[in-house]
mmCIF file of C-alpha atoms (C1' of nucleotides) in Angstrom:
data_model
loop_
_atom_site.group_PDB
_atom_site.id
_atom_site.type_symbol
_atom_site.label_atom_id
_atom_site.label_comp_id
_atom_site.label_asym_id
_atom_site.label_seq_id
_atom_site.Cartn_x
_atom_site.Cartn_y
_atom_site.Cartn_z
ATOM 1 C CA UNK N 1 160.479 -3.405 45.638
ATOM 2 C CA UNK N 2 162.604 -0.810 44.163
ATOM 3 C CA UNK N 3 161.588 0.674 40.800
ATOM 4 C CA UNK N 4 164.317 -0.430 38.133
ATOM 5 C CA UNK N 5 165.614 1.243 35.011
ATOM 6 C CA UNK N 6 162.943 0.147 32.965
ATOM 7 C CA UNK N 7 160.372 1.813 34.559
ATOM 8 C CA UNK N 8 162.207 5.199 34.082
ATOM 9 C CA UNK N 9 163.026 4.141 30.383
ATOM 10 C CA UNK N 10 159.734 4.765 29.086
ATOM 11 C CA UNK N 11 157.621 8.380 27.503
ATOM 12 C CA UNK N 12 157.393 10.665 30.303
ATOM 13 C CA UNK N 13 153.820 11.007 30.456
ATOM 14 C CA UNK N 14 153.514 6.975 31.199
ATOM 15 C CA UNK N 15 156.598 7.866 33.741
ATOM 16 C CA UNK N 16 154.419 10.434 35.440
ATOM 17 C CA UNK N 17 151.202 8.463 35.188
ATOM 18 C CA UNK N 18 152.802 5.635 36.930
ATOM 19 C CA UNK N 19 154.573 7.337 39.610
ATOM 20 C CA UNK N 20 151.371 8.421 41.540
ATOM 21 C CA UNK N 21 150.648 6.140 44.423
ATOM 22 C CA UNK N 22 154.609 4.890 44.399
ATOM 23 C CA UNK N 23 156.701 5.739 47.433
ATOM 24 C CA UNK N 24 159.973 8.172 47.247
ATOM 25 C CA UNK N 25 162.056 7.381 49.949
ATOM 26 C CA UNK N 26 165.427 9.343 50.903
ATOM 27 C CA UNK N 27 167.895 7.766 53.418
ATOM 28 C CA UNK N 28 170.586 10.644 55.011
ATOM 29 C CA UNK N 29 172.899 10.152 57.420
ATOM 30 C CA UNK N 30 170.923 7.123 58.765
ATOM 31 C CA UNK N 31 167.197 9.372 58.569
ATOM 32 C CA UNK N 32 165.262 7.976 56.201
ATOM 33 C CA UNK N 33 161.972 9.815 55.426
ATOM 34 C CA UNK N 34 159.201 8.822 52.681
ATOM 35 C CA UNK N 35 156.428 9.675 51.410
ATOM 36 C CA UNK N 36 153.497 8.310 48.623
ATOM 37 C CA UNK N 37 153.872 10.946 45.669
ATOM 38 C CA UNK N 38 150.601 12.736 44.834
ATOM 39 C CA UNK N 39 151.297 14.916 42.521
ATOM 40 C CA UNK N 40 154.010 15.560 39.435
ATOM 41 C CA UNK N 41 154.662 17.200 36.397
ATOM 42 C CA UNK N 42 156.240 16.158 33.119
ATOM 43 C CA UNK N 43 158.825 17.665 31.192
ATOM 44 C CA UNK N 44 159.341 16.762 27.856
ATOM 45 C CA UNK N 45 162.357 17.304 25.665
ATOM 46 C CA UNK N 46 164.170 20.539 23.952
ATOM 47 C CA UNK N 47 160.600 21.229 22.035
ATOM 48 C CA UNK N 48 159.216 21.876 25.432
ATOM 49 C CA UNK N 49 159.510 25.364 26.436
ATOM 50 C CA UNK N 50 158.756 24.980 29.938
ATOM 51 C CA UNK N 51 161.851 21.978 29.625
ATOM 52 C CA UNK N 52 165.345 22.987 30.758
ATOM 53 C CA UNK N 53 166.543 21.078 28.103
ATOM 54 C CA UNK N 54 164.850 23.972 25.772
ATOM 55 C CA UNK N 55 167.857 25.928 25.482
ATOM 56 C CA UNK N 56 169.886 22.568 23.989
ATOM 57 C CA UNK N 57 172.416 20.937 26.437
ATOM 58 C CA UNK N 58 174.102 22.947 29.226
ATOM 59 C CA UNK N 59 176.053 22.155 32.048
ATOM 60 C CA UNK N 60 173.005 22.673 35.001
ATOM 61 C CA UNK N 61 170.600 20.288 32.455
ATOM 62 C CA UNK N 62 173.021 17.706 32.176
ATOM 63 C CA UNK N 63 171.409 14.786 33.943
ATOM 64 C CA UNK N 64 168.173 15.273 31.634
ATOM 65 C CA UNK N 65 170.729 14.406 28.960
ATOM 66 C CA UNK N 66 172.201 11.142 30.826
ATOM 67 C CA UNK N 67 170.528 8.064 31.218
ATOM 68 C CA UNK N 68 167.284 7.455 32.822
ATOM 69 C CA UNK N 69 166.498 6.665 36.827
ATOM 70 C CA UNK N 70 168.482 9.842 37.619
ATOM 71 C CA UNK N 71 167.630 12.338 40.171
ATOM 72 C CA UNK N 72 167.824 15.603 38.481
ATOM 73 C CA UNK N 73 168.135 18.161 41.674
ATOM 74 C CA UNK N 74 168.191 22.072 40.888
ATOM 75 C CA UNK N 75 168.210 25.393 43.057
ATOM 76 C CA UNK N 76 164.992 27.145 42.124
ATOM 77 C CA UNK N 77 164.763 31.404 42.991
ATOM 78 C CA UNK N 78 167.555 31.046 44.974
ATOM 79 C CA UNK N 79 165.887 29.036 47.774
ATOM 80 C CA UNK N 80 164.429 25.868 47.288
ATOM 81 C CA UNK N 81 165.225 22.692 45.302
ATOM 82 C CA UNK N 82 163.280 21.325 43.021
ATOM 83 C CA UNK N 83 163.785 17.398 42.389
ATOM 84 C CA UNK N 84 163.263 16.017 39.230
ATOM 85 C CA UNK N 85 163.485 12.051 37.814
ATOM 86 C CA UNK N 86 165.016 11.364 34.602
ATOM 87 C CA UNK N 87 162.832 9.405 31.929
ATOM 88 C CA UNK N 88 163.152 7.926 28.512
ATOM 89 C CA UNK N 89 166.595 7.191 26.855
ATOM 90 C CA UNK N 90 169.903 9.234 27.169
ATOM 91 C CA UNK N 91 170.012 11.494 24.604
ATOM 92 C CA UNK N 92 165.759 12.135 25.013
ATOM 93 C CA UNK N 93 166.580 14.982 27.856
ATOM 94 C CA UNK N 94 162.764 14.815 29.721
ATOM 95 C CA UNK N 95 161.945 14.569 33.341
ATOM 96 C CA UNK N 96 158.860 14.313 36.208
ATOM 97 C CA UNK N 97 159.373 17.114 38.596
ATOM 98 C CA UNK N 98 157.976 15.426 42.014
ATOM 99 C CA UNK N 99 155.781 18.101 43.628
ATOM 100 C CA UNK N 100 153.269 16.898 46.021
ATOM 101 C CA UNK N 101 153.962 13.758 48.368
ATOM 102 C CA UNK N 102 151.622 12.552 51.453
ATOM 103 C CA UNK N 103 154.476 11.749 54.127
ATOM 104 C CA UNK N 104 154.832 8.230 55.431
ATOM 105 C CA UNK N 105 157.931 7.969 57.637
ATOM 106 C CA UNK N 106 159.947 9.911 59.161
ATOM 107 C CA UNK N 107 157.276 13.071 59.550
ATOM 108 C CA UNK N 108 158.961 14.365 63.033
ATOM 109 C CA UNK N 109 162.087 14.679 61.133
ATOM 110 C CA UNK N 110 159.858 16.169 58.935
ATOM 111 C CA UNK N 111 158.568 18.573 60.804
ATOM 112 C CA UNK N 112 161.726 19.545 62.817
ATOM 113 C CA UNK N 113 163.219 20.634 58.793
ATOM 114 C CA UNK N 114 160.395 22.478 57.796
ATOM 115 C CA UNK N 115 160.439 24.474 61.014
ATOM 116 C CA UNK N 116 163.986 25.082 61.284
ATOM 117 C CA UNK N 117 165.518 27.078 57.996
ATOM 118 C CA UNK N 118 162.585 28.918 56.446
ATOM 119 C CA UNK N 119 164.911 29.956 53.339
ATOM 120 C CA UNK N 120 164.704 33.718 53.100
ATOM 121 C CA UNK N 121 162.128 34.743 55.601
ATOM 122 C CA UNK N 122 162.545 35.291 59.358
ATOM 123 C CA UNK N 123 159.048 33.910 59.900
ATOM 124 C CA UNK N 124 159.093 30.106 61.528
ATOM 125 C CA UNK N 125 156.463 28.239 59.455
ATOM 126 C CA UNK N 126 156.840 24.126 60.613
ATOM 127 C CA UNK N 127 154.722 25.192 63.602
ATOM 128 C CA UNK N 128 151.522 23.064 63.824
ATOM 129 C CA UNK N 129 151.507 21.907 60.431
ATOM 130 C CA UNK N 130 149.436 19.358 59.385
ATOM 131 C CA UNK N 131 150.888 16.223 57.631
ATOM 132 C CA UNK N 132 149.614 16.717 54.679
ATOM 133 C CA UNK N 133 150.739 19.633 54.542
ATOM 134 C CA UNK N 134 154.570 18.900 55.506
ATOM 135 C CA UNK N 135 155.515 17.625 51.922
ATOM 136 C CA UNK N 136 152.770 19.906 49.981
ATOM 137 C CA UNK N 137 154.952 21.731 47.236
ATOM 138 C CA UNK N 138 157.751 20.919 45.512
ATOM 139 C CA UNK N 139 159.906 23.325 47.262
ATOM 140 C CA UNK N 140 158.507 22.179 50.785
ATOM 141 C CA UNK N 141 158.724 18.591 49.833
ATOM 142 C CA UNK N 142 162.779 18.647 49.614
ATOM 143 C CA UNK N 143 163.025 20.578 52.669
ATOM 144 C CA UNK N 144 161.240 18.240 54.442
ATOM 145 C CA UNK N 145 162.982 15.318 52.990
ATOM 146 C CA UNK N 146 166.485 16.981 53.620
ATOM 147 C CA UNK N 147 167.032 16.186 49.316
ATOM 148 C CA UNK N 148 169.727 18.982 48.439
ATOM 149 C CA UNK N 149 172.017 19.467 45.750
ATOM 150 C CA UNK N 150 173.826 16.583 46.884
ATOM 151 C CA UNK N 151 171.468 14.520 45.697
ATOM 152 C CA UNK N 152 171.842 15.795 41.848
ATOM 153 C CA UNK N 153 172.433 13.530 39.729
ATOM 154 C CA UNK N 154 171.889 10.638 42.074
ATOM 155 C CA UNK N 155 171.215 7.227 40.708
ATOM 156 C CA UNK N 156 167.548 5.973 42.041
ATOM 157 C CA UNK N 157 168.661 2.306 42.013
ATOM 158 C CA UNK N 158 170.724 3.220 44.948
ATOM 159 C CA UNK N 159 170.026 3.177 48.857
ATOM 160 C CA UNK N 160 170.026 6.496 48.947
ATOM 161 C CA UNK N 161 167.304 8.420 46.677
ATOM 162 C CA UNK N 162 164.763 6.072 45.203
ATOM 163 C CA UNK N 163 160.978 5.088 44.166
ATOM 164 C CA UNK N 164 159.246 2.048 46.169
ATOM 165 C CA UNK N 165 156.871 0.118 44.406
ATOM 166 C CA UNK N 166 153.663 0.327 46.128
ATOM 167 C CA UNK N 167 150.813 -2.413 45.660
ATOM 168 C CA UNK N 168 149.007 0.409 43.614
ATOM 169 C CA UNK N 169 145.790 1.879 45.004
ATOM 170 C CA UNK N 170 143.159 2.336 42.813
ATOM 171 C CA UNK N 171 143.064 6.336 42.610
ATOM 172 C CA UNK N 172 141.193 8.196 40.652
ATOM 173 C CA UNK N 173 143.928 10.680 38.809
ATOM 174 C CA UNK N 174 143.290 14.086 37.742
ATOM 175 C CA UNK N 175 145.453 15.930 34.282
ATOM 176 C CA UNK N 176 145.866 19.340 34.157
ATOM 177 C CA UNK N 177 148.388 22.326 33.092
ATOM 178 C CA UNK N 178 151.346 22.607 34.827
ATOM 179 C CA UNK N 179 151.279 25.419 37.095
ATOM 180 C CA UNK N 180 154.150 27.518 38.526
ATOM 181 C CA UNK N 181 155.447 28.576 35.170
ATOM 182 C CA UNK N 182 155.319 31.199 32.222
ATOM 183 C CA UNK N 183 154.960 28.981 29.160
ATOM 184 C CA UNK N 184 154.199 25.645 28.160
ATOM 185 C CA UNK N 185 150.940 26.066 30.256
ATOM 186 C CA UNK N 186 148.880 24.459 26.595
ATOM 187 C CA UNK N 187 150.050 21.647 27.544
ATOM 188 C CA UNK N 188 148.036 19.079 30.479
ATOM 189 C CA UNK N 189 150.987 17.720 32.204
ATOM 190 C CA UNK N 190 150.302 17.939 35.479
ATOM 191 C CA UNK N 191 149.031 14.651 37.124
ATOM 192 C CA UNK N 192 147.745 14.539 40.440
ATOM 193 C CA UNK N 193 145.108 12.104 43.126
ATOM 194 C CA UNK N 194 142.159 13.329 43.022
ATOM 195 C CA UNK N 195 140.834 15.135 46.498
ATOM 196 C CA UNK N 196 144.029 14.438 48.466
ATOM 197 C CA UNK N 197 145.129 17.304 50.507
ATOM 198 C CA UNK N 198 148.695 16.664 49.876
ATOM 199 C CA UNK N 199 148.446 18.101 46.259
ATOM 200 C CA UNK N 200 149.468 21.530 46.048
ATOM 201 C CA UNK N 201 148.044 24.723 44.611
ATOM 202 C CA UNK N 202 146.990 26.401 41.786
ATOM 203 C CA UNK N 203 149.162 29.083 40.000
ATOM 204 C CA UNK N 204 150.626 31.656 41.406
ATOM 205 C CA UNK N 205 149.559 34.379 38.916
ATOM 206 C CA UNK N 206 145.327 34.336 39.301
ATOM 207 C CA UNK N 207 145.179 32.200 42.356
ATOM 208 C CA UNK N 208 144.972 33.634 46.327
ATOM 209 C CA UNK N 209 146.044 31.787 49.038
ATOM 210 C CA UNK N 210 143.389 28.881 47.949
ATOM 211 C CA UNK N 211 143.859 25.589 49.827
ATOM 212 C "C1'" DC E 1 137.793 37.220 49.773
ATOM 213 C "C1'" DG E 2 141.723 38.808 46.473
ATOM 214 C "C1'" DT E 3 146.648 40.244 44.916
ATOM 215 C "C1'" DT E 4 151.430 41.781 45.752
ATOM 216 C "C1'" DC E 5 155.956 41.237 47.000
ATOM 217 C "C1'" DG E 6 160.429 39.969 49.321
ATOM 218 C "C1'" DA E 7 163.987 36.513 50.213
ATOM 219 C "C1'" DT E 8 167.712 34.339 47.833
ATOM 220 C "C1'" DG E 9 171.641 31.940 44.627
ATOM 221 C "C1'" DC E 10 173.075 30.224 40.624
ATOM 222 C "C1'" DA E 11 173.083 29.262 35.517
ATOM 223 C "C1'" DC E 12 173.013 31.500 31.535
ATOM 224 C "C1'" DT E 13 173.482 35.536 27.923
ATOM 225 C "C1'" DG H 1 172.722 41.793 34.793
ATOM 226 C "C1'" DT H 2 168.431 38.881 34.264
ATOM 227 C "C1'" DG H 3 165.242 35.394 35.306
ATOM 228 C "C1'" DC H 4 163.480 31.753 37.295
ATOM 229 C "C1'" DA H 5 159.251 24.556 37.480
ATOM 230 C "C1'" DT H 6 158.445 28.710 45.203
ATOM 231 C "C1'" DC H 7 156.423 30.160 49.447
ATOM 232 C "C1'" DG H 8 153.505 32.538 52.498
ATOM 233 C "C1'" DA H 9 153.010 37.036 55.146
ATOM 234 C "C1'" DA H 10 150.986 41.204 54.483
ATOM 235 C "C1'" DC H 11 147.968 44.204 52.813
ATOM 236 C "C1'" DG H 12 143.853 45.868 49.850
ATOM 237 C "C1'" DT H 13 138.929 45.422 48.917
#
DNA sequence: CGTTCGATGCACT
DNA sequence: GTGCATCGAACGT
């Protein structure tokens, strides 16, 4: 079963809590491709610095403005898009950036994205990946779902971007600070599965090539 | 093992 | 003109 407006309409942090073990599930042009999210972050209102909405309302942080159960889809250094869900009430701009997902369906397709654009680099990477690693990142997880800009603003109780309910796993779940960014790191908003090798790294300023 | 750096596009000041 | 909620090859130690 789908996951309704309610479930979106609650504080973030429950939002991200609850969204590990669920499946996201894209449908385009007839491919659908999904995956059991492993990882997320939360992203909590104007008083957030790491939050887009900490610069007040604009037009590219719109959607964290609207309503909740919204995608919230953004080009991120030029090259990759980050996908977001909405949460709490319109007017509460906050959102759980989806970063880590262990692929389900659809993981030729998969593959065959992955390997074919390579934003920026001539290098082919796609080649003998493992699963897990197919939808590790949230940059690699669009790609490999084929979620664009197109799918800003895209309402998750339709067939085309949305959040199965999964008969929840028990999974041990891990909270830490959200990595990939400047400030905000104080605060442990980063949720993840413990020991799957979906989840993706650590940050990009003290870390190697870990994994 | 560790760290650096380029590719790339758009929103925002 | 600046600065990113990234990624991974390439190079240094």
């Amino acid at each position: 079963m789908k996951l309704q407006r309610a479930f979106y309409d609650r504080p973030t942090l429950d939002v991200a809590r609850d969204l590990i073990g669920q499946v996201l599930v894209h449908n385009r042009r007839g491919v659908r491709t999904s995956g059991v999210i492993v990882e997320v972050e939360a992203y909590v209102g104007e008083s957030d610095p790491a939050c887009h909405a900490a610069p007040g309302p604009t037009r590219r942080n719109a959607p964290l403005y609207g309503p909740p159960g919204y995608a919230y889809v953004y080009l991120n250094y030029g090259i990759h898009c980050l996908v977001n869900v909405v949460t709490e009430g319109q007017g509460s701009p906050a959102a759980v950036l989806i970063r880590a997902l262990e692929p389900r369906e659809g993981i030729a397709v998969m593959r065959r994205r992955r390997a074919r654009a390579a934003p920026g680099r001539s290098f082919q990477p796609g080649r003998g990946l493992a699963d897990y690693e197919l939808c590790r990142g949230p940059g690699n997880l669009t790609m490999a779902m084929g979620i664009t800009l197109a799918e800003n603003y895209c309402d998750l109780l339709g067939e085309r971007l949305y959040i199965e309910q999964e008969s929840a796993p028990a999974q041990r779940l891990i909270w830490g600070p959200r990595i990939g960014i400047a400030v905000g790191t104080e605060r442990p908003w980063r949720v993840y599965a413990e020991g799957n090798p979906a989840v993706s790294g650590v940050p990009r300023r003290t870390a190697s090539g870990r994994r």
